[in-house]
Structures are given as C-alpha cells and as structure tokens.
Tab-separated table of C-alpha atoms and ligand atoms in Angstrom:
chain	number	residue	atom	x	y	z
A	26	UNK	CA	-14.267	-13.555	-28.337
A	27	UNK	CA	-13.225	-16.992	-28.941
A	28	UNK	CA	-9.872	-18.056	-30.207
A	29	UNK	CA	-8.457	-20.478	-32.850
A	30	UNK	CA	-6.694	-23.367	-30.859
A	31	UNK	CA	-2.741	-22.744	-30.105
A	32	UNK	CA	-1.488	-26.227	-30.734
A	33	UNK	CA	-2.420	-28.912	-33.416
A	34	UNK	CA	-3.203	-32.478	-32.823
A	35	UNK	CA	-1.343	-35.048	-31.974
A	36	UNK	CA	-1.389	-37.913	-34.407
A	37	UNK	CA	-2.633	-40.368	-32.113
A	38	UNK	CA	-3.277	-41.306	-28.433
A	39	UNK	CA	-2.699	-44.708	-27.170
A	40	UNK	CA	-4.939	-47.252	-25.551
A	41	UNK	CA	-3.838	-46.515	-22.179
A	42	UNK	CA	-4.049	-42.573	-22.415
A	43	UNK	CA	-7.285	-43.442	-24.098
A	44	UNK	CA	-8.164	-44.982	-20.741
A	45	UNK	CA	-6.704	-42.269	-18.543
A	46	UNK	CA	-8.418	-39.191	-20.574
A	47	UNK	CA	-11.397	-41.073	-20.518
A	48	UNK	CA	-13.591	-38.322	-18.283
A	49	UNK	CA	-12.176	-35.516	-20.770
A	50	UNK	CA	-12.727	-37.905	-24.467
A	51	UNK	CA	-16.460	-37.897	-23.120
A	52	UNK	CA	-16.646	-33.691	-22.813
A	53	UNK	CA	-18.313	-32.660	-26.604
A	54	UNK	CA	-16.170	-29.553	-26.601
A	55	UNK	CA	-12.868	-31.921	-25.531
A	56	UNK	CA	-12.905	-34.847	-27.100
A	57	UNK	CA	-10.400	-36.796	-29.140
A	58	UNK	CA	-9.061	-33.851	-30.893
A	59	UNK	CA	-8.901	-31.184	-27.456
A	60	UNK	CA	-7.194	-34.464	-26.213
A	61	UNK	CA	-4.588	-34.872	-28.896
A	62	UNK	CA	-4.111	-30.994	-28.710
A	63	UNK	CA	-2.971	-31.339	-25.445
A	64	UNK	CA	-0.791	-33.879	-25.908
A	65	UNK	CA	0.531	-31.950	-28.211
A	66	UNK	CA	1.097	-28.882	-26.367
A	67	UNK	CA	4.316	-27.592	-24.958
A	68	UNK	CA	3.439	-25.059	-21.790
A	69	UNK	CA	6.154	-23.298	-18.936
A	70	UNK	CA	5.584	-22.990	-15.567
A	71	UNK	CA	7.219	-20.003	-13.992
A	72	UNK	CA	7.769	-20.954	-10.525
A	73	UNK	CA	6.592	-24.210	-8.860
A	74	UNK	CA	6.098	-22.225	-5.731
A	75	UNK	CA	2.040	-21.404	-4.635
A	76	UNK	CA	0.621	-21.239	-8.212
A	77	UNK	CA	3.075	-23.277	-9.825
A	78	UNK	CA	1.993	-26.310	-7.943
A	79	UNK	CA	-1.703	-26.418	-8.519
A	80	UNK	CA	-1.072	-25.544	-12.085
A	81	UNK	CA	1.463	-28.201	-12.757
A	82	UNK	CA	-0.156	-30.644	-10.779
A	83	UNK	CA	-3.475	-30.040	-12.776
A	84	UNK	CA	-1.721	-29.519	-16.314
A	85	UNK	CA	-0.083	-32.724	-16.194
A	86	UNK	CA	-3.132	-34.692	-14.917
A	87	UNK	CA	-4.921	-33.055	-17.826
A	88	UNK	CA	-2.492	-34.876	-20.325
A	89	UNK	CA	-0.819	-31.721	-21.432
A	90	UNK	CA	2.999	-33.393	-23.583
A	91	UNK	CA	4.960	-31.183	-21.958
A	92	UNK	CA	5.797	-29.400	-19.200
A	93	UNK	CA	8.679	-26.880	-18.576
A	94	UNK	CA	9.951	-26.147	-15.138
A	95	UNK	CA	11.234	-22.812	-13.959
A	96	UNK	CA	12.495	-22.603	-10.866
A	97	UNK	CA	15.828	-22.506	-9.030
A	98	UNK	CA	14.996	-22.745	-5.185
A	99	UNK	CA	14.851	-25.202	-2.776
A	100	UNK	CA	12.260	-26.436	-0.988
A	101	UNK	CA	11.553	-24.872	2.387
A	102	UNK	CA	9.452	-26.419	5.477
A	103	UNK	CA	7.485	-23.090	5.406
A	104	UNK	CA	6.159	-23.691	1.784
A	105	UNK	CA	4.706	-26.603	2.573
A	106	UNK	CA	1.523	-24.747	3.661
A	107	UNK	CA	0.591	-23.976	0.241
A	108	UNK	CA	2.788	-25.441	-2.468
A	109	UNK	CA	1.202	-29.236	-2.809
A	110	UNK	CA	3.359	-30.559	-5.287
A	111	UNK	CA	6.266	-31.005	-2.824
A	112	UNK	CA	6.057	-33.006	0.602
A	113	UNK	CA	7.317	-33.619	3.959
A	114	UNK	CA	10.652	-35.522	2.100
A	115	UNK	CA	11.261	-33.096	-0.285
A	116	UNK	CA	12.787	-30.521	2.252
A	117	UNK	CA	15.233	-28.721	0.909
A	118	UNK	CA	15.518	-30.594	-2.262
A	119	UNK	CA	15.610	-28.468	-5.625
A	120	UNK	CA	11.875	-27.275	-6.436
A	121	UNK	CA	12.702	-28.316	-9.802
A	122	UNK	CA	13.143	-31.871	-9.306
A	123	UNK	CA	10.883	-32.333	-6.798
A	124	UNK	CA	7.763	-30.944	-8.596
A	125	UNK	CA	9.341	-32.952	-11.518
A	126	UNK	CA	8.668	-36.230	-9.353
A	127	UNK	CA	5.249	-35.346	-8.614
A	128	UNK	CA	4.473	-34.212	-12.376
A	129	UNK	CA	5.694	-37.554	-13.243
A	130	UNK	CA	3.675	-39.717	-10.207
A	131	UNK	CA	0.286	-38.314	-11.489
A	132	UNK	CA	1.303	-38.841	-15.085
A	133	UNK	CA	3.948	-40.718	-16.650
A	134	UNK	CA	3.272	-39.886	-19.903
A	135	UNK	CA	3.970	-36.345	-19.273
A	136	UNK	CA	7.517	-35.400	-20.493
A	137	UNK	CA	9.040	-32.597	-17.980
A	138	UNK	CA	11.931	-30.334	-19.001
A	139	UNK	CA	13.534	-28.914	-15.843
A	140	UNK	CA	15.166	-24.935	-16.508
A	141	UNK	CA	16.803	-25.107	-13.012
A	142	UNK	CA	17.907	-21.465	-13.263
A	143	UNK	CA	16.440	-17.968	-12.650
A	144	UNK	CA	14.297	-16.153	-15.408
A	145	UNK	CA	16.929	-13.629	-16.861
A	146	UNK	CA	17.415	-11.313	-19.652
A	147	UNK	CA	19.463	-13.698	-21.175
A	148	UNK	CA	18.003	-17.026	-20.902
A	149	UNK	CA	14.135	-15.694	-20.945
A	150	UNK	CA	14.011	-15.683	-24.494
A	151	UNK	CA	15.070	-18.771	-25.650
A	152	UNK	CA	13.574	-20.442	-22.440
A	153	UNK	CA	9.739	-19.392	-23.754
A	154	UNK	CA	10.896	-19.764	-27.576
A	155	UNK	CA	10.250	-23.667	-26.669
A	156	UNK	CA	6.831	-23.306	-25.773
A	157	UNK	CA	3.119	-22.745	-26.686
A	158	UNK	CA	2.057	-20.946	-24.053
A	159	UNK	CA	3.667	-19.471	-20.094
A	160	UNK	CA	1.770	-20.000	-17.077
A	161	UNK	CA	2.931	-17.637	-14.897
A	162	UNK	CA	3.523	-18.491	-11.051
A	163	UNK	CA	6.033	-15.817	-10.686
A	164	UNK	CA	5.473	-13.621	-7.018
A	165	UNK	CA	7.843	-10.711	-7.679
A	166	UNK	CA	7.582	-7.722	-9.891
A	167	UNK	CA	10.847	-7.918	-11.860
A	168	UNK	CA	9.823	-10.975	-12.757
A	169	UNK	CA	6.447	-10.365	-13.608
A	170	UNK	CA	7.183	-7.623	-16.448
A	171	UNK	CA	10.131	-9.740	-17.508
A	172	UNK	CA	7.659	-12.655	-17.925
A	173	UNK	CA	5.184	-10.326	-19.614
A	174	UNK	CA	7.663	-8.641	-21.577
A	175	UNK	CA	9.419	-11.475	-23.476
A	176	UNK	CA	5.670	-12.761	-24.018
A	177	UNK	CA	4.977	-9.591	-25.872
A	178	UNK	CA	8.212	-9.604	-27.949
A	179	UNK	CA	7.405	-13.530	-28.983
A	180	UNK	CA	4.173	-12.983	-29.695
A	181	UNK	CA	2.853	-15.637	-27.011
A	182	UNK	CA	0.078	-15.625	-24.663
A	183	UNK	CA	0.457	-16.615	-21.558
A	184	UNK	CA	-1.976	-16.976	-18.335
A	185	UNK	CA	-1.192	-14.900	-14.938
A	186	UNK	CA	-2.010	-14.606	-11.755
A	187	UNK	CA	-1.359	-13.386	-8.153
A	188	UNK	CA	-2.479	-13.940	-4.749
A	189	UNK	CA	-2.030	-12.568	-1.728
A	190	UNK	CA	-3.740	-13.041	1.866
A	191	UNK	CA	-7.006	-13.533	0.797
A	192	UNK	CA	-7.475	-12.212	-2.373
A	193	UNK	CA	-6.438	-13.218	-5.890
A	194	UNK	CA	-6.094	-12.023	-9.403
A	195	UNK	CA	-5.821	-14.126	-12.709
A	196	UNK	CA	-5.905	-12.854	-16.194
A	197	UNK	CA	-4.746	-14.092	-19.727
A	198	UNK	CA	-2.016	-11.961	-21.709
A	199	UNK	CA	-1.979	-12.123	-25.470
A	200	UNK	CA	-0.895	-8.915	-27.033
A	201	UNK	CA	-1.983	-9.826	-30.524
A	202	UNK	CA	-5.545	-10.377	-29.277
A	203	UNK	CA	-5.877	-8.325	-26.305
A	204	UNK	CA	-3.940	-5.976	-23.841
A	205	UNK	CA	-0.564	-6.758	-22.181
A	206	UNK	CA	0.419	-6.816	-18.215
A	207	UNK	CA	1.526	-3.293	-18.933
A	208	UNK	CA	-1.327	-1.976	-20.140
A	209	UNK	CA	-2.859	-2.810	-16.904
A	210	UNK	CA	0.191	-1.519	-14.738
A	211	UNK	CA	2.164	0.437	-16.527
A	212	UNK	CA	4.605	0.876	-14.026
A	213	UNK	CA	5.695	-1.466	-11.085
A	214	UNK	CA	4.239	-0.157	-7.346
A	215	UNK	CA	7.223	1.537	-5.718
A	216	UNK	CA	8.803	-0.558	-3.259
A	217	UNK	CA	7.384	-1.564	-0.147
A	218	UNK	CA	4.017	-0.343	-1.125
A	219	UNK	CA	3.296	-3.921	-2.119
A	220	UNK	CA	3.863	-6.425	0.647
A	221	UNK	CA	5.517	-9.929	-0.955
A	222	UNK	CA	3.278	-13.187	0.126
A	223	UNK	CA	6.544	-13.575	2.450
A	224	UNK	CA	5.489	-10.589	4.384
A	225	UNK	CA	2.220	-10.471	4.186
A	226	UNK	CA	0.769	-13.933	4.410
A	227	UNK	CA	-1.501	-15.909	1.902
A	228	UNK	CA	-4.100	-18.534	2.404
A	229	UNK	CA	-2.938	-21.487	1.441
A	230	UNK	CA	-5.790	-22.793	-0.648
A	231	UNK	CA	-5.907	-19.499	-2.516
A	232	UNK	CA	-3.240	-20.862	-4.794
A	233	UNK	CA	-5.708	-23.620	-5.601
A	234	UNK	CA	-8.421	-20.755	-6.337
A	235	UNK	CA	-6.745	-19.016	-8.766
A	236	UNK	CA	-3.996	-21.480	-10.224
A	237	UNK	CA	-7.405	-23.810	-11.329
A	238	UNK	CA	-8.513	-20.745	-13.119
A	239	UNK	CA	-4.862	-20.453	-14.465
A	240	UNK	CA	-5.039	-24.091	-15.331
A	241	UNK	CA	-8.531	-23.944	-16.762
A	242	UNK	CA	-7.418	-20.930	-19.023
A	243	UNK	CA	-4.250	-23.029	-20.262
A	244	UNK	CA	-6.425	-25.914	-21.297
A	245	UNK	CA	-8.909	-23.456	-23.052
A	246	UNK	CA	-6.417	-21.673	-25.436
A	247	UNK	CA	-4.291	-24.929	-25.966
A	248	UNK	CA	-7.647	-26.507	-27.459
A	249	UNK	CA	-9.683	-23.244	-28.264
A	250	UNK	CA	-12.764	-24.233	-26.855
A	251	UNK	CA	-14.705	-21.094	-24.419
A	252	UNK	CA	-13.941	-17.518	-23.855
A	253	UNK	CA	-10.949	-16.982	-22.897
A	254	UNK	CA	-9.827	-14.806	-20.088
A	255	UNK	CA	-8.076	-12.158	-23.154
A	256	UNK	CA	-9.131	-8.538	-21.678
A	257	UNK	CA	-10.672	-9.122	-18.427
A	258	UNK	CA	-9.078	-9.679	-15.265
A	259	UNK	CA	-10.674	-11.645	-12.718
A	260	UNK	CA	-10.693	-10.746	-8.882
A	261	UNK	CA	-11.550	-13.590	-5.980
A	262	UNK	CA	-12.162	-12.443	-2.689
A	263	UNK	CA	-11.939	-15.195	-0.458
A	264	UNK	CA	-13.526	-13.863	2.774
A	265	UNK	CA	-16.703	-12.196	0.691
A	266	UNK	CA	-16.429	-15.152	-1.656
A	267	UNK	CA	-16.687	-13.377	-5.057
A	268	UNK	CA	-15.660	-13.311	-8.105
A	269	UNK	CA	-15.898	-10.355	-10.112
A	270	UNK	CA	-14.142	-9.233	-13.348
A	271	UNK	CA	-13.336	-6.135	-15.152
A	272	UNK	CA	-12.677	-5.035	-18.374
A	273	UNK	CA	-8.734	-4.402	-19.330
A	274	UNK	CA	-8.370	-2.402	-22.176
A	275	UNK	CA	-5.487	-2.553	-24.671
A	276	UNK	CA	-3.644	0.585	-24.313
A	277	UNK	CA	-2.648	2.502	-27.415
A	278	UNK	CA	-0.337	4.421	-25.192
A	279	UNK	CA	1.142	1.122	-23.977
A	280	UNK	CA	4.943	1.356	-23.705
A	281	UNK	CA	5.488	-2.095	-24.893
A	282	UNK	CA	2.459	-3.551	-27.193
A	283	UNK	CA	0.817	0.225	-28.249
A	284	UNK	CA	0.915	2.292	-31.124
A	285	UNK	CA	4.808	3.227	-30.606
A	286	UNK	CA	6.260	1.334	-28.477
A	287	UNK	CA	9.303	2.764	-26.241
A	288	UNK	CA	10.081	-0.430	-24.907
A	289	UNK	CA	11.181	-2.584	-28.507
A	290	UNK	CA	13.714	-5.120	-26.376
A	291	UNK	CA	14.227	-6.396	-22.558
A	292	UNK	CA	14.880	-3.868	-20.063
A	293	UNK	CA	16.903	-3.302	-16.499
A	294	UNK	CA	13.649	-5.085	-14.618
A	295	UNK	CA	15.682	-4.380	-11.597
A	296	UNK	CA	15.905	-1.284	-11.624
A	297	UNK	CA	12.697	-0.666	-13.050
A	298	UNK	CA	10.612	-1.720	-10.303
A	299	UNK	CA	13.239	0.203	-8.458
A	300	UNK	CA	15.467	-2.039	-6.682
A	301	UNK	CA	15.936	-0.197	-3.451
A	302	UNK	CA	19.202	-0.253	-1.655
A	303	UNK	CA	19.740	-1.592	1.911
A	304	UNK	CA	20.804	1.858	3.292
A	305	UNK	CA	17.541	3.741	1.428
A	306	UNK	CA	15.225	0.531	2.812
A	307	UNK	CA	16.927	1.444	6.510
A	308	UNK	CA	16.250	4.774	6.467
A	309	UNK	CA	12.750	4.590	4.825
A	310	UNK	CA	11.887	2.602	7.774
A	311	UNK	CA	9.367	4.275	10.179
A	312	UNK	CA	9.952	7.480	8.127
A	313	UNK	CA	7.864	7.379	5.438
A	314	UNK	CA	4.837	9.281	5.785
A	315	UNK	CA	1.602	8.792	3.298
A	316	UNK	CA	0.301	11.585	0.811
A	317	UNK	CA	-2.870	12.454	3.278
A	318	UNK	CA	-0.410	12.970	6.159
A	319	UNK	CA	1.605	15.502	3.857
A	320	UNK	CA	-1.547	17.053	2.925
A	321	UNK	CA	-2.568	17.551	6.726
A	322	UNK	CA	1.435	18.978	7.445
A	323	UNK	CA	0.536	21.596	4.608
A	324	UNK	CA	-3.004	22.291	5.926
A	325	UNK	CA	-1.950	22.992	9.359
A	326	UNK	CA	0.604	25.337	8.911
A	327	UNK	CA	3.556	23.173	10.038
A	328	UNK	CA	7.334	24.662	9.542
A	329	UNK	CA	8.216	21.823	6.834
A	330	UNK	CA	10.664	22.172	3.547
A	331	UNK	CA	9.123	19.796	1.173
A	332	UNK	CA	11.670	19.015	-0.959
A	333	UNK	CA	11.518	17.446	-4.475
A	334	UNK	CA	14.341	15.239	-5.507
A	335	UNK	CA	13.426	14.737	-9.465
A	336	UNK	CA	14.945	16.068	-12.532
A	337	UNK	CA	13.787	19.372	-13.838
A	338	UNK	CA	11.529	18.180	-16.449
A	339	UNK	CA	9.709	15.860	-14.418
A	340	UNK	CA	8.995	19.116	-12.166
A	341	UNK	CA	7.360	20.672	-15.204
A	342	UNK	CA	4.840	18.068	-15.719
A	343	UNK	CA	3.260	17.559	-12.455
A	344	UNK	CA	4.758	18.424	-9.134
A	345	UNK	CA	3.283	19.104	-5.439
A	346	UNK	CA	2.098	23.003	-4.408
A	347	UNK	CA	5.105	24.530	-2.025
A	348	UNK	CA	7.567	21.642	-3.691
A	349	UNK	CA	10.963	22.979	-3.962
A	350	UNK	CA	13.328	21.369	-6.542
A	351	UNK	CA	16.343	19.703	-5.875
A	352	UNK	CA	17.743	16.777	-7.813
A	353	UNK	CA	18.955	13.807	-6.164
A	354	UNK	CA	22.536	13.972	-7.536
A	355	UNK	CA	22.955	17.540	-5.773
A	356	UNK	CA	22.799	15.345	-2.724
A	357	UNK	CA	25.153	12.643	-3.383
A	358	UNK	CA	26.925	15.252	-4.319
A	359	UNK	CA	26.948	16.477	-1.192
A	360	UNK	CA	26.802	20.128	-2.049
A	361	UNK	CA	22.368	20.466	-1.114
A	362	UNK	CA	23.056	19.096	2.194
A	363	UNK	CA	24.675	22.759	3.500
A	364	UNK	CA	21.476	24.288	2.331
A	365	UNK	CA	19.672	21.893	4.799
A	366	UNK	CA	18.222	23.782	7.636
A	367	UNK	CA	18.674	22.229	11.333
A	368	UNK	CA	15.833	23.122	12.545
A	369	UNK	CA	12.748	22.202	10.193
A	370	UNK	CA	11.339	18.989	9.357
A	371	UNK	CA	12.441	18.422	6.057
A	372	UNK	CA	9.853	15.679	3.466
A	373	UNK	CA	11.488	14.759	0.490
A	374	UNK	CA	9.576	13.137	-2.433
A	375	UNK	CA	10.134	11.903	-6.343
A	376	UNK	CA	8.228	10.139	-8.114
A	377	UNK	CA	7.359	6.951	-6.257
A	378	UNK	CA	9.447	6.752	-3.383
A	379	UNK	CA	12.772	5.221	-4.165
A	380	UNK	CA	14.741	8.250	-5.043
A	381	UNK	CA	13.626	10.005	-2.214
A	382	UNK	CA	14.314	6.863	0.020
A	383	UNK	CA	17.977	7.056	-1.095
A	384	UNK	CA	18.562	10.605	-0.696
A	385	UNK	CA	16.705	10.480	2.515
A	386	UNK	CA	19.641	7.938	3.856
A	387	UNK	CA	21.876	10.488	2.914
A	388	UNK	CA	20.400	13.207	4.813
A	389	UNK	CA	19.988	10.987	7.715
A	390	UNK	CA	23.347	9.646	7.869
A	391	UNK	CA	24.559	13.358	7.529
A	392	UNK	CA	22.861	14.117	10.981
A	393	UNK	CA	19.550	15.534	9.928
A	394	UNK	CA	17.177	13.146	11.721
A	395	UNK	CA	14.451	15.226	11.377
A	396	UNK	CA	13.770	13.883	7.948
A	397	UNK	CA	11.260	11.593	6.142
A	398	UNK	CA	9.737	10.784	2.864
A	399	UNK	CA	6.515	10.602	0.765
A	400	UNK	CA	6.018	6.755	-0.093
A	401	UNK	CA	4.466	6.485	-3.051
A	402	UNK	CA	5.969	9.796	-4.473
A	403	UNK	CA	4.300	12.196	-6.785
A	404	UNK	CA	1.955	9.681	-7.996
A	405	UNK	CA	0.950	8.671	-5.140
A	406	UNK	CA	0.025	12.525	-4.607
A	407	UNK	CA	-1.985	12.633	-7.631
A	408	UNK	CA	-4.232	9.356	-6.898
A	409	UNK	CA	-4.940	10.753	-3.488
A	410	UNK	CA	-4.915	14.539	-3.655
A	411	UNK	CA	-5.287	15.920	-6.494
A	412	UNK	CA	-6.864	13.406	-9.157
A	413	UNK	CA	-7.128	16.099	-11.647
A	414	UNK	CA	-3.369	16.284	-12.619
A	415	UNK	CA	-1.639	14.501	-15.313
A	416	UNK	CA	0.165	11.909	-14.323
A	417	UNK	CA	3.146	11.090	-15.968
B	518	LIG	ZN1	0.435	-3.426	-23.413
C-alpha cells in the first residue's frame, strides 16, 4: 500500500539548501519535489530522550521546515549513554533547548518550536493540531496511548517506537489507513510487568536502530514515496540481529478507531494504565506470585483462599476455578478483613494486578502477612492457563 504524500511543496529551495540536499535532489524517488515537501513539512518529536535524539538529529539533517520539541526534563549525566543530541556541557540544562542547539548546529535552516511542558490532556491537542505528522519518542505507557489517542481523534499518523535492552519495536499509526496503537494493545500491561528502560537497561545504539527506521518512515509519508510501515510492526533483535515484521490488523472491536468506538474523547491515561499507589507498589513487592505458581498451589492441594477482588460482573465473564468473590471496596471498607482467616495463605487477584496490589496493602498492614497477589491478574490467568476463555 502506498500513500499520497502528507505535505505539499514548498515553493522554492534556495541555492544553498540546493547545495546541502544535494545527496537527496540526486535520489529519483526524492528529488526537487520530496525536497520541497520536506521543507515544507511540520513534524513533533515526543521526547528528545533515546529516540528523540536520533530522530531529531536525522529529521533536521534531512531538511525537514520544522521541528517541534516535546520535552520538559533536564538533562542527566546518565542519558548521555544513549541520547546523542545532548553532550558533556549540556548537563542538566533543559532537554528542550539543548536538543534545540544541536537541531540548529546540523541545520540552520531548520526552524525549531520548543513545547517545554509535559504531554497532557489539555495541551495534547492543540500541541499536534500544529503538525503533519508525531514521531513518537515517548518511554511510558500513559503517554504512549495519550500520544496515540489524540492521533486518532485528529486524524494524523504518526511513527512509533520502543526499545528496551536489546530489542526494539517501530511501527507507523494512521487510523484512516491502517490500525491504531490500540488495536495492537488494547490495554496497557499492568504495572510492573513491564520494566521502564530506567530499570531495565537499553543498549545505547538501539535508539539509533529503531529511531532511523522512525526517521526513515517520517521522510516516507512526508513525501509519499515506498511502503510505508501502516499495519505491520517491525521487531529488531539486536543480539540475533533480525528483523522481522508482523501483520497488525485494524480491529473492528477497537475501543478507539473500530466500528463503535467507546473511547470518542481523551481519557484518565493515569489511571488507565493503572497508576499504582506507593503503599500497593510496597506491598506487591516480593509478594506477587505468577499465574503458573497459582496453578501449582491449586494442583498440590495447598490450604489457600484465593480471593477475587473484582466487581460482580466481571466475575461472570471469566474468573479463576475455586475464586471466591469479594470486591475491593468491601476491604477498604474494612468490613472483609474479619472474614480473613489467620491461618491460611490468602492470594488475591483482579484483573491485572493493581486492584489486588492495593487491597493486598490493606490486608498486610492489617496484620495478615501471609498474603500475596496474582501479577498480571485474571488475564494473565487466561494467556497462561487456560487460553480457551474469553477474555474480557
Ligand atoms: Zn484502533
């Protein structure tokens, strides 16, 4: 599938970017007119972190007009591993400005506009009205559907990737020609099932790996020229050096871009990729046990009370054999916690793990430290155990 370019041509380039786009005036599929688009063209960088700094370093060599800036942190000695675009000087300067000073070293004729603020629900929108298309550098998951969200509900496409250790992922979102973030993950990992790039590691050159491909993607829909990555996702495995894709699907079912849509405006990102309180993060801590251990409790007989923590109705649609209900507000209540037996292990669960992460602080700081959770939740349960089941 190819697509019509996003921008229009400039009306003219001068005789010195003439000289500087040289290499790309001399490509067939580039030329004078893929040159002129991207002078034209108006693209956002979330973040000027890992992927933020390859791509911004590479879109403004590339001649692209004009380049918006996300990004309200500082720059920290312990970046410097990875995100090129600041240096040894630039320590604890604003990312902002310094990856504006870089932008501006490689090319002058790029014109940078700095949004030295955090993506929000109420600046996203009018931040990405401005532009053609969102490269998004982003490395958190609140973020991520934010990004992908306001995309959907402006109609734009925008070019995404993540890395982590050694592996990376890039793909482009455009829900009027293709599926959206959410119809790949519908619903944000539970909480501390994904390790952040802060607590996991990444190799620093993988940002280079898959921002280029971000880059390269950019460059292709701003002047329409190739395939574009619209319904495939690449993967890059560093250490088996590979590159394979797959096939995303548009989702009818898709909460956001499908056939009917529950999500029509910006949502609580927060709480949707379910913030987790201190006192729940505490007491998940060396107590959260995985769905095969569960399984192997259950096989072997042992005296547990597996309790679930959801509402009701999510009980009716799938829940785990020997799973007895017991919504989380009957324990902040405080009126579940005399049904509590002393003397058995108790496992609570909900869906994915934060519910039963906060009720499980509550149990423990009530004295019962005989108590853990299922990480990952019901759903976790049903990718493991017992594929069959719906999953909700
Ligand atoms: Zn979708």
């Amino acid at each position: 599938m190819s697509l019509p370019p996003l921008v229009e041509p400039a009306a003219e380039l001068t005789v010195d970017e003439v000289r500087r786009y040289s290499r790309h005036l001399i490509i067939p599929d580039v030329g004078m007119a893929g040159q002129k688009r991207l002078k034209n063209a108006k693209v956002l960088c979330v973040g000027a972190g890992g992927l933020g700094s390859p791509a911004l370093m590479y879109l403004a060599a590339a001649g692209v007009g004009t380049l918006g800036i996300v990004e309200f942190d500082t720059v920290d000695e312990s970046n410097l591993q990875r995100q090129i675009i600041h240096g040894q000087s630039d320590i604890g300067r604003s990312k902002a400005e310094s990856a504006r000073d870089s932008v501006k070293e490689i090319n002058p004729y790029v014109e940078v506009i700095l949004h030295n603020e955090r993506l929000d629900n109420d600046n996203v929108m009018e931040i990405f009205a401005g532009y053609d298309l969102i490269v998004d550098g982003t490395d958190n998951f609140a973020t991520r559907y934010l990004v992908n969200d306001a995309a959907v509900l402006l109609g734009k496409p925008y070019v995404w990737g993540s890395i982590y250790r050694f592996d990376g992922q890039a793909s482009v979102f455009w829900a009027d020609h293709g599926p959206c973030y959410r119809c790949l993950y519908p619903e944000a990992p539970p909480p501390g099932m994904v390790p952040s790039c802060a607590e996991g590691g990444v190799l620093g050159v993988l940002c280079a790996s898959i921002g280029s491909i971000q880059v390269t993607e950019a460059i292709k829909l701003l002047t329409g020229v190739g395939e574009p990555l619209v319904g495939r996702l690449m993967i890059y495995d560093a250490l088996e050096m590979t590159y394979r894709q797959v096939k995303v699907r548009k989702d009818p079912d898709c909460a956001l871009c499908g056939e009917n849509p529950t999500v029509t405006e910006l949502i609580d990102y927060e709480a949707f990729c379910g913030a987790i309180s201190e006192e729940a993060q505490e007491a998940a801590l060396g107590n959260t046990i995985t769905s095969k251990q569960l399984k192997e409790m259950q096989d072997n007989d042992e005296d547990i009370l597996l309790i679930d923590v959801r509402e009701p109705g999510e009980y009716e649609i799938v829940s785990i054999p020997g799973a007895v209900l017991i919504p989380k507000n009957e324990f902040l209540m405080g009126n579940a916690l005399e049904k509590m037996p002393q003397d058995r292990k108790i496992v609570l669960h909900c869906k994915t793990g934060v519910r039963s992460a906060e009720v499980l602080a509550v149990l423990k700081s009530a004295g019962f430290a005989n108590s853990v959770h299922l990480g990952g939740g019901v759903i976790g349960w049903v990718n493991q155990i017992e594929p069959a089941k719906p999953v909700y």
